[in-house]
């Protein structure tokens, strides 16, 4: 049973100004932004070429996203729309962010026009091996950034579309006859050690194909632009967990891993569950690193070039008095540690919902959005209302399990720096068990280092975890909220009622419940209907108000 719990993923279960986008130097304690330091600043041209990828064959999308990364490493000149391997909302949000946060004049061109225009940036081709497509594409992506090569399939090289450009084949990965991904990544790492390829960025865990595509093209521009190391490993397979540990240790200059530990198999396609997520995150954490989830992100080679001034996120208390015999409920939306999600579903499904502003809601968000897309972070903070709050996504400076980190204090110092820069006041903790609350030792370290306005624990362990800790408590003058899982209307209504029944009554017979809405399964309408079915005796408030009332009454 213990091992089963260990491998359950999370999907299973004051105004001021803050300068966003200023490059964080390697001197920041605990977290290097070596990758971000390679991102260009705008040149004198104010035109950006916009290319629609939606109907482009997947193999060519890999080539074009790599071209985007090579060119944008010098200056942001290419913006791609509808890249595959990303969320369904990506093309619509690509348009929104282009309009909202990219201060350049868009110019639509075709993919072939783009290739012809920027051919001078390219040294040649690297041919990937279809017999181990995912892993060979990853090695080709690494070589693309290091040597300015465009990844191409054998059929592309043999076709007429590429031949007219007369690009030389600099490396044919088929000739190396890799038997599997492990052998491919060992070869790539050896090339780094021998100084045959120049990889100065971070590792990027970029996984298997999504749906029917043959290539996951999302994030490739970022990996190429920052000269990162693309890989995909399966810790449950022989030898791969050991190599993953070794690989992570080979990048001492960075404490961040990009991408996501993705397994696009039958289980994922049916449930959205990334198999063995806990094992992989635990291994990353044990290396004193954290995952900056960016698996479906696009145009990350563009956004960091444009700093933005972000308002300090609101932490508004909307009422200071309570009604007797009332259970106060606050809602928060999960999975905000994923920068891709911040740019896609958060905007399309939640932020642009007409109910926003009228119904109280807290949103988890990645502090790295402030670095990777500073304009997007500033957009959220400048358009939020008193009814919204932002929570730093789990478990601070990237997705990590605090109890698995040998040097948690170092991670928390980085988290504190990011909290100060972003103005985020509350933090969500997700430790290596999505059912049981974090230990008091971990909670105390967070309070001591960060002094947060609130700590959210769990992705919804209540009421099943009621025996281990109250749903709400106060520790060292910090509200600790252990969340009820919000997934489906009737189950969530029952969970809120059960939790409230178990909770002690505070003066005036008031009680408090925090609900963690599963962002993939719920919307504003879900929360509105939950409150409607709860009926009299329940009142919804924003997170800041809930925390203020808890400090007064608990």
mmCIF file with all atom_site columns, C-alpha atoms in Angstrom, residues 3 429 540:
data_model
loop_
_atom_site.group_PDB
_atom_site.id
_atom_site.type_symbol
_atom_site.label_atom_id
_atom_site.label_alt_id
_atom_site.label_comp_id
_atom_site.label_asym_id
_atom_site.label_entity_id
_atom_site.label_seq_id
_atom_site.pdbx_PDB_ins_code
_atom_site.Cartn_x
_atom_site.Cartn_y
_atom_site.Cartn_z
_atom_site.occupancy
_atom_site.B_iso_or_equiv
_atom_site.pdbx_formal_charge
_atom_site.auth_seq_id
_atom_site.auth_comp_id
_atom_site.auth_asym_id
_atom_site.auth_atom_id
_atom_site.pdbx_PDB_model_num
ATOM 1 C CA . UNK A 1 3   ? 4.340   1.990  -2.634 1.00 0.00 ? 3   UNK A CA 1
ATOM 2 C CA . UNK A 1 429 ? 2.654   22.584 -1.053 1.00 0.00 ? 429 UNK A CA 1
ATOM 3 C CA . UNK A 1 540 ? -18.285 31.804 -0.575 1.00 0.00 ? 540 UNK A CA 1
#
